[in-house]
Amino acid sequence: MLFKKILSAVSLAVLTFATTSSPVLAVPEKRALFGRYNDMDCKPSSSKPDPVILLHGLLGNSGEFAYIGPRFALKGYCTYSLDYGHIPGIPILGGLNDLMVSAMELSDFVDKVLAATGASKVDLVGYSEGSTLARVYLKYFNGTAKVNHVAAIGSNQYGTTLANIVTILKAAKLFGAVKGALNPLCKACFQITVGAPFLDQLAEGGDTYPEVKYLMLVSK
């Protein structure tokens, strides 16, 4: 229950950032929740012109947004989520593949959403690794021309220690060996860790773009 309350509060903050608040849709909640979420027939309103695309975290999938996603739809947004970064032979768990491959998947999905909705730009909301994926898309796939807002929950911008696992492995001088063994199964794991060359390259030229609005939500 507490987790749901936290997610609800985060959703409200992101929605407030993206646009001014509006009345709840005058339809039954169940219909609003499931009728517009991941609905390619959804057409954006003039007050909420940007479709929202939700990006899950490492080892996750679009099911992470089973609570938040429908609530964006309830507020009147055309809202979508996708599974990205899957490696063949590893079911359910996403976000594992090379982030450049995942960003290409995101690029294709953004184009699909724009074509279906008739919108000119989307808003990206990333959780954890999803926040890094948004930046990869902006930098390497002309995302700045197709994205209005980027918001992030539990933002991972300057690298993660994977709950201190990386710190412990480096202290024990085992990081290189573990990376060599696990990299084929989780390429993204070693692209988003503290000190990863991939993050250094991503940061070259600056962290942000003036044509995109940003919101990063993070707690201790």
Coordinates of N, CA, C and O in Angstrom, one line a residue, residues 21-148:
S21 N -2.9 20.6 -14.5 CA -3.8 19.6 -14.1 C -5.2 19.8 -14.7 O -5.6 20.9 -15.1
S22 N -5.9 18.7 -14.9 CA -7.2 18.8 -15.6 C -8.2 17.9 -14.9 O -7.8 16.9 -14.1
P23 N -9.5 18.1 -15.0 CA -10.5 17.2 -14.3 C -10.3 15.8 -14.8 O -9.9 15.5 -15.9
V24 N -10.7 14.8 -13.9 CA -10.7 13.4 -14.2 C -11.7 13.2 -15.3 O -12.8 13.8 -15.4
L25 N -11.4 12.3 -16.2 CA -12.3 12.0 -17.3 C -13.7 11.5 -16.8 O -13.7 10.8 -15.9
A26 N -14.7 12.0 -17.5 CA -16.0 11.7 -17.0 C -16.5 10.3 -17.6 O -17.5 10.2 -18.3
V27 N -15.7 9.3 -17.3 CA -16.1 7.9 -17.7 C -15.7 7.0 -16.5 O -14.9 7.4 -15.7
P28 N -16.3 5.8 -16.5 CA -16.0 4.9 -15.4 C -14.5 4.6 -15.4 O -13.8 4.5 -16.4
E29 N -13.9 4.5 -14.2 CA -12.5 4.4 -14.0 C -11.9 3.2 -14.7 O -10.9 3.3 -15.4
K30 N -12.6 2.1 -14.6 CA -12.1 0.8 -15.3 C -11.9 1.0 -16.8 O -10.9 0.7 -17.4
R31 N -12.9 1.6 -17.4 CA -12.9 1.9 -18.8 C -11.7 2.8 -19.2 O -11.0 2.6 -20.1
A32 N -11.6 3.9 -18.4 CA -10.5 4.9 -18.6 C -9.1 4.2 -18.5 O -8.2 4.5 -19.2
L33 N -9.0 3.4 -17.4 CA -7.7 2.8 -17.1 C -7.2 1.9 -18.3 O -6.1 1.9 -18.7
F34 N -8.1 1.0 -18.7 CA -7.7 0.0 -19.7 C -8.1 0.3 -21.1 O -7.6 -0.4 -22.0
G35 N -8.9 1.3 -21.3 CA -9.3 1.6 -22.7 C -8.3 2.5 -23.4 O -8.3 2.5 -24.6
R36 N -7.5 3.3 -22.7 CA -6.6 4.3 -23.4 C -5.1 3.9 -23.1 O -4.3 4.4 -23.8
Y37 N -4.8 3.0 -22.2 CA -3.5 2.7 -21.9 C -3.0 1.7 -23.0 O -3.6 0.7 -23.3
N38 N -1.9 2.0 -23.7 CA -1.3 1.2 -24.8 C -2.4 1.0 -25.9 O -2.4 0.0 -26.5
D39 N -3.1 2.0 -26.1 CA -4.2 2.0 -27.2 C -3.7 2.9 -28.3 O -3.6 4.1 -28.3
M40 N -3.3 2.2 -29.4 CA -2.8 2.9 -30.6 C -3.9 3.7 -31.3 O -3.6 4.5 -32.2
D41 N -5.1 3.5 -30.9 CA -6.2 4.3 -31.5 C -6.5 5.6 -30.8 O -7.3 6.4 -31.1
C42 N -5.7 5.8 -29.7 CA -5.9 7.0 -28.8 C -5.4 8.2 -29.6 O -4.4 8.2 -30.3
K43 N -6.2 9.3 -29.5 CA -5.8 10.6 -30.2 C -5.6 11.7 -29.1 O -6.5 11.9 -28.3
P44 N -4.4 12.3 -29.1 CA -4.2 13.3 -28.0 C -5.1 14.5 -28.1 O -5.6 14.8 -29.2
S45 N -5.4 15.1 -27.0 CA -6.2 16.2 -26.9 C -5.4 17.5 -27.1 O -4.1 17.4 -27.0
S46 N -6.0 18.6 -27.3 CA -5.2 19.9 -27.4 C -4.6 20.3 -26.1 O -3.5 20.9 -26.2
S47 N -5.1 19.9 -25.0 CA -4.5 20.2 -23.7 C -3.4 19.2 -23.3 O -2.6 19.6 -22.5
K48 N -3.4 18.1 -23.9 CA -2.3 17.1 -23.7 C -1.9 16.5 -25.0 O -2.2 15.3 -25.3
P49 N -1.1 17.3 -25.8 CA -0.8 16.9 -27.1 C 0.3 15.8 -27.3 O 0.4 15.2 -28.3
D50 N 1.1 15.6 -26.2 CA 2.2 14.7 -26.3 C 1.9 13.3 -25.7 O 1.5 13.2 -24.5
P51 N 1.9 12.3 -26.5 CA 1.8 10.9 -25.9 C 2.9 10.7 -24.9 O 4.0 11.2 -25.1
V52 N 2.6 9.9 -23.9 CA 3.6 9.6 -22.9 C 4.1 8.1 -23.1 O 3.3 7.2 -23.2
I53 N 5.4 8.0 -23.1 CA 6.0 6.6 -23.3 C 6.8 6.3 -22.0 O 7.7 7.1 -21.6
L54 N 6.5 5.2 -21.4 CA 7.1 4.8 -20.1 C 8.2 3.8 -20.4 O 8.0 2.8 -21.1
L55 N 9.4 4.0 -19.8 CA 10.6 3.1 -20.0 C 11.0 2.5 -18.7 O 11.4 3.1 -17.7
H56 N 10.9 1.2 -18.7 CA 11.2 0.4 -17.5 C 12.7 0.3 -17.1 O 13.6 0.8 -17.9
G57 N 13.0 -0.2 -16.0 CA 14.4 -0.3 -15.5 C 15.1 -1.6 -15.9 O 14.6 -2.5 -16.5
L58 N 16.3 -1.7 -15.4 CA 17.2 -2.9 -15.6 C 16.5 -4.1 -15.0 O 15.9 -4.1 -13.8
L59 N 16.5 -5.3 -15.7 CA 15.8 -6.5 -15.2 C 14.3 -6.4 -15.2 O 13.7 -7.3 -14.6
G60 N 13.8 -5.3 -15.7 CA 12.3 -5.1 -15.7 C 11.6 -5.4 -17.0 O 12.2 -5.9 -18.0
N61 N 10.4 -5.0 -17.0 CA 9.6 -5.0 -18.3 C 8.5 -4.0 -18.1 O 8.3 -3.3 -17.1
S62 N 7.6 -3.9 -19.1 CA 6.5 -2.9 -19.1 C 5.5 -3.1 -18.0 O 4.8 -2.2 -17.6
G63 N 5.6 -4.3 -17.4 CA 4.7 -4.6 -16.2 C 4.9 -3.7 -15.0 O 4.1 -3.6 -14.1
E64 N 6.1 -3.1 -15.0 CA 6.4 -2.2 -13.9 C 5.4 -1.0 -13.8 O 5.3 -0.4 -12.8
F65 N 4.8 -0.7 -14.9 CA 3.9 0.4 -15.0 C 2.4 0.0 -15.0 O 1.6 0.8 -15.4
A66 N 2.2 -1.1 -14.4 CA 0.8 -1.6 -14.3 C -0.1 -0.7 -13.5 O -1.3 -0.6 -13.6
Y67 N 0.6 0.0 -12.5 CA -0.1 1.0 -11.7 C -0.1 2.4 -12.3 O -1.1 3.1 -12.4
I68 N 1.2 2.9 -12.6 CA 1.3 4.3 -13.0 C 0.7 4.5 -14.4 O 0.0 5.5 -14.7
G69 N 1.0 3.6 -15.3 CA 0.6 3.7 -16.7 C -0.9 4.0 -16.9 O -1.3 5.0 -17.5
P70 N -1.8 3.2 -16.3 CA -3.2 3.5 -16.4 C -3.6 4.8 -15.8 O -4.6 5.4 -16.3
R71 N -2.9 5.3 -14.8 CA -3.3 6.5 -14.2 C -3.0 7.7 -15.1 O -3.6 8.7 -15.1
F72 N -1.9 7.6 -15.9 CA -1.7 8.6 -16.9 C -2.8 8.6 -17.9 O -3.3 9.7 -18.3
A73 N -3.3 7.5 -18.3 CA -4.4 7.4 -19.2 C -5.7 7.9 -18.6 O -6.5 8.6 -19.2
L74 N -5.8 7.7 -17.3 CA -7.0 8.2 -16.6 C -7.0 9.8 -16.6 O -8.1 10.4 -16.6
K75 N -5.8 10.4 -16.6 CA -5.7 11.8 -16.7 C -5.9 12.4 -18.1 O -5.8 13.6 -18.3
G76 N -6.1 11.5 -19.1 CA -6.3 11.9 -20.4 C -5.1 11.9 -21.4 O -5.2 12.4 -22.5
Y77 N -4.0 11.3 -20.9 CA -2.9 11.2 -21.8 C -2.9 9.9 -22.6 O -3.4 8.8 -22.1
C78 N -2.5 10.0 -23.9 CA -2.3 8.7 -24.6 C -1.0 8.2 -24.1 O 0.1 8.8 -24.2
T79 N -1.0 7.0 -23.5 CA 0.1 6.5 -22.7 C 0.5 5.1 -23.2 O -0.4 4.3 -23.4
Y80 N 1.8 4.9 -23.2 CA 2.3 3.6 -23.8 C 3.5 3.2 -23.0 O 4.2 4.0 -22.4
S81 N 3.8 1.9 -23.0 CA 5.0 1.3 -22.5 C 5.5 0.2 -23.4 O 4.7 -0.4 -24.1
L82 N 6.8 0.0 -23.4 CA 7.3 -1.1 -24.2 C 8.3 -1.9 -23.5 O 8.9 -1.4 -22.5
D83 N 8.5 -3.1 -23.9 CA 9.6 -4.0 -23.4 C 10.8 -3.8 -24.3 O 10.6 -3.9 -25.5
Y84 N 11.9 -3.5 -23.7 CA 13.1 -3.3 -24.5 C 14.3 -4.0 -23.9 O 14.2 -4.5 -22.8
G85 N 15.3 -4.2 -24.8 CA 16.5 -4.8 -24.3 C 16.5 -6.2 -23.9 O 17.3 -6.7 -23.0
H86 N 15.7 -7.0 -24.5 CA 15.6 -8.5 -24.2 C 16.7 -9.2 -24.9 O 17.1 -8.9 -26.0
I87 N 17.3 -10.2 -24.3 CA 18.3 -11.1 -24.9 C 17.7 -12.4 -25.1 O 17.0 -13.0 -24.2
P88 N 17.8 -13.0 -26.3 CA 17.2 -14.3 -26.6 C 17.6 -15.3 -25.6 O 18.8 -15.4 -25.2
G89 N 16.6 -16.1 -25.2 CA 16.8 -17.2 -24.2 C 16.6 -16.7 -22.8 O 16.6 -17.6 -21.9
I90 N 16.4 -15.4 -22.6 CA 16.2 -14.9 -21.2 C 14.8 -14.3 -21.2 O 14.6 -13.2 -21.7
P91 N 13.8 -15.0 -20.7 CA 12.4 -14.5 -20.7 C 12.2 -13.5 -19.6 O 12.9 -13.4 -18.6
I92 N 11.2 -12.7 -19.8 CA 10.6 -11.7 -18.8 C 11.6 -10.5 -18.6 O 11.2 -9.4 -18.6
L93 N 12.8 -10.8 -18.2 CA 13.8 -9.8 -17.8 C 14.2 -8.9 -19.0 O 14.8 -9.5 -20.0
G94 N 14.0 -7.6 -18.9 CA 14.4 -6.7 -20.0 C 15.5 -5.8 -19.6 O 16.0 -5.8 -18.5
G95 N 15.9 -4.9 -20.5 CA 16.9 -3.9 -20.2 C 18.3 -4.5 -20.2 O 19.2 -3.9 -19.7
L96 N 18.5 -5.7 -20.7 CA 19.8 -6.4 -20.6 C 20.7 -6.1 -21.7 O 21.9 -6.1 -21.6
N97 N 20.1 -5.9 -22.9 CA 20.9 -5.7 -24.1 C 21.7 -4.4 -24.1 O 21.4 -3.5 -23.4
D98 N 22.6 -4.3 -25.1 CA 23.3 -3.1 -25.3 C 22.3 -1.9 -25.5 O 21.3 -2.0 -26.2
L99 N 22.6 -0.8 -24.8 CA 21.7 0.3 -24.8 C 21.6 0.9 -26.2 O 20.5 1.6 -26.4
M100 N 22.5 0.8 -27.0 CA 22.3 1.3 -28.4 C 21.3 0.5 -29.1 O 20.5 1.0 -29.9
V101 N 21.2 -0.8 -28.9 CA 20.2 -1.7 -29.4 C 18.8 -1.3 -28.9 O 17.8 -1.2 -29.6
S102 N 18.8 -1.1 -27.6 CA 17.6 -0.7 -26.9 C 17.1 0.6 -27.4 O 15.9 0.8 -27.6
A103 N 18.0 1.5 -27.6 CA 17.6 2.9 -28.1 C 17.0 2.8 -29.5 O 16.1 3.6 -29.9
M104 N 17.5 1.9 -30.3 CA 17.0 1.7 -31.6 C 15.5 1.2 -31.5 O 14.7 1.6 -32.3
E105 N 15.3 0.2 -30.6 CA 14.0 -0.3 -30.3 C 13.0 0.9 -29.9 O 11.9 1.0 -30.4
L106 N 13.6 1.7 -29.0 CA 12.8 2.9 -28.6 C 12.5 3.8 -29.8 O 11.4 4.3 -29.9
S107 N 13.5 4.0 -30.6 CA 13.3 4.9 -31.8 C 12.2 4.4 -32.7 O 11.3 5.2 -33.1
D108 N 12.2 3.1 -32.9 CA 11.1 2.5 -33.7 C 9.7 2.7 -33.1 O 8.7 2.9 -33.7
F109 N 9.7 2.5 -31.7 CA 8.5 2.6 -31.0 C 7.9 4.0 -31.0 O 6.7 4.3 -31.2
V110 N 8.8 5.0 -30.8 CA 8.4 6.4 -30.9 C 7.8 6.7 -32.2 O 6.7 7.4 -32.3
D111 N 8.4 6.3 -33.3 CA 7.9 6.6 -34.6 C 6.5 5.9 -34.8 O 5.6 6.5 -35.4
K112 N 6.4 4.7 -34.2 CA 5.1 4.0 -34.3 C 4.0 4.8 -33.6 O 2.9 5.0 -34.1
V113 N 4.3 5.3 -32.4 CA 3.3 6.1 -31.6 C 3.0 7.4 -32.3 O 1.8 7.8 -32.4
L114 N 4.0 8.1 -32.8 CA 3.7 9.3 -33.5 C 2.9 9.1 -34.8 O 2.0 9.9 -35.0
A115 N 3.1 8.1 -35.5 CA 2.4 7.8 -36.7 C 0.9 7.4 -36.3 O 0.0 7.9 -37.0
A116 N 0.7 6.7 -35.2 CA -0.6 6.3 -34.9 C -1.4 7.4 -34.3 O -2.6 7.5 -34.5
T117 N -0.8 8.3 -33.5 CA -1.5 9.3 -32.8 C -1.6 10.6 -33.6 O -2.4 11.5 -33.3
G118 N -0.7 10.8 -34.5 CA -0.7 12.1 -35.3 C 0.0 13.2 -34.5 O 0.1 14.3 -34.9
A119 N 0.7 12.8 -33.4 CA 1.4 13.8 -32.6 C 2.7 14.2 -33.2 O 3.2 13.4 -34.0
S120 N 3.3 15.3 -32.8 CA 4.6 15.7 -33.4 C 5.7 15.3 -32.4 O 6.9 15.2 -32.9
K121 N 5.4 15.2 -31.1 CA 6.4 14.9 -30.1 C 5.8 14.0 -29.0 O 4.6 14.0 -28.9
V122 N 6.7 13.3 -28.3 CA 6.3 12.5 -27.2 C 7.0 13.0 -25.9 O 7.9 13.8 -26.0
D123 N 6.5 12.6 -24.8 CA 7.1 12.7 -23.5 C 7.6 11.4 -23.0 O 6.9 10.4 -23.1
L124 N 8.9 11.3 -22.6 CA 9.5 10.1 -22.1 C 9.6 10.1 -20.6 O 10.0 11.1 -20.0
V125 N 9.1 9.0 -19.9 CA 9.2 8.9 -18.5 C 10.0 7.6 -18.2 O 9.5 6.5 -18.5
G126 N 11.2 7.7 -17.7 CA 12.1 6.5 -17.5 C 12.3 6.2 -16.1 O 12.4 7.1 -15.2
Y127 N 12.3 5.0 -15.7 CA 12.6 4.5 -14.4 C 14.0 3.9 -14.4 O 14.2 3.0 -15.2
S128 N 14.9 4.3 -13.5 CA 16.2 3.8 -13.4 C 16.9 3.7 -14.8 O 17.2 4.8 -15.4
E129 N 17.2 2.5 -15.3 CA 17.9 2.4 -16.6 C 17.1 3.2 -17.7 O 17.7 3.7 -18.6
G130 N 15.8 3.2 -17.5 CA 15.0 3.9 -18.5 C 15.4 5.3 -18.7 O 15.2 5.9 -19.8
S131 N 15.8 6.0 -17.6 CA 16.2 7.4 -17.7 C 17.5 7.5 -18.5 O 17.7 8.5 -19.2
T132 N 18.4 6.5 -18.4 CA 19.6 6.6 -19.2 C 19.3 6.3 -20.7 O 19.8 6.9 -21.6
L133 N 18.3 5.3 -20.9 CA 17.9 5.0 -22.3 C 17.4 6.2 -23.0 O 17.6 6.5 -24.2
A134 N 16.6 7.1 -22.3 CA 16.1 8.3 -22.9 C 17.2 9.2 -23.4 O 17.1 9.7 -24.5
R135 N 18.2 9.3 -22.6 CA 19.4 10.1 -23.0 C 20.1 9.6 -24.3 O 20.5 10.3 -25.1
V136 N 20.2 8.2 -24.3 CA 20.9 7.6 -25.4 C 20.1 7.9 -26.7 O 20.6 8.2 -27.7
Y137 N 18.8 7.8 -26.6 CA 17.9 8.0 -27.7 C 18.0 9.5 -28.2 O 18.1 9.7 -29.4
L138 N 18.0 10.4 -27.2 CA 18.1 11.8 -27.6 C 19.4 12.1 -28.4 O 19.4 12.8 -29.4
K139 N 20.5 11.5 -27.9 CA 21.8 11.8 -28.5 C 22.1 11.1 -29.8 O 22.6 11.8 -30.7
Y140 N 21.8 9.9 -29.9 CA 22.2 9.1 -31.0 C 21.2 8.8 -32.1 O 21.5 8.3 -33.1
F141 N 19.9 9.1 -31.8 CA 18.8 8.7 -32.7 C 17.9 9.9 -33.0 O 16.7 9.7 -33.3
N142 N 18.5 11.1 -33.0 CA 17.7 12.3 -33.3 C 16.5 12.5 -32.5 O 15.5 13.0 -32.9
G143 N 16.6 12.0 -31.2 CA 15.4 12.1 -30.3 C 15.0 13.5 -30.0 O 13.8 13.7 -29.7
T144 N 15.9 14.5 -30.1 CA 15.6 15.8 -29.7 C 14.5 16.4 -30.6 O 13.8 17.3 -30.2
A145 N 14.4 15.9 -31.8 CA 13.4 16.4 -32.7 C 12.0 15.8 -32.5 O 11.0 16.3 -33.0
K146 N 11.9 14.8 -31.6 CA 10.7 14.0 -31.4 C 10.3 14.0 -29.9 O 9.3 13.3 -29.6
V147 N 11.0 14.6 -29.0 CA 10.8 14.5 -27.6 C 10.6 15.9 -27.0 O 11.4 16.8 -27.3
N148 N 9.5 16.2 -26.3 CA 9.3 17.4 -25.6 C 9.8 17.4 -24.2 O 10.5 18.3 -23.8

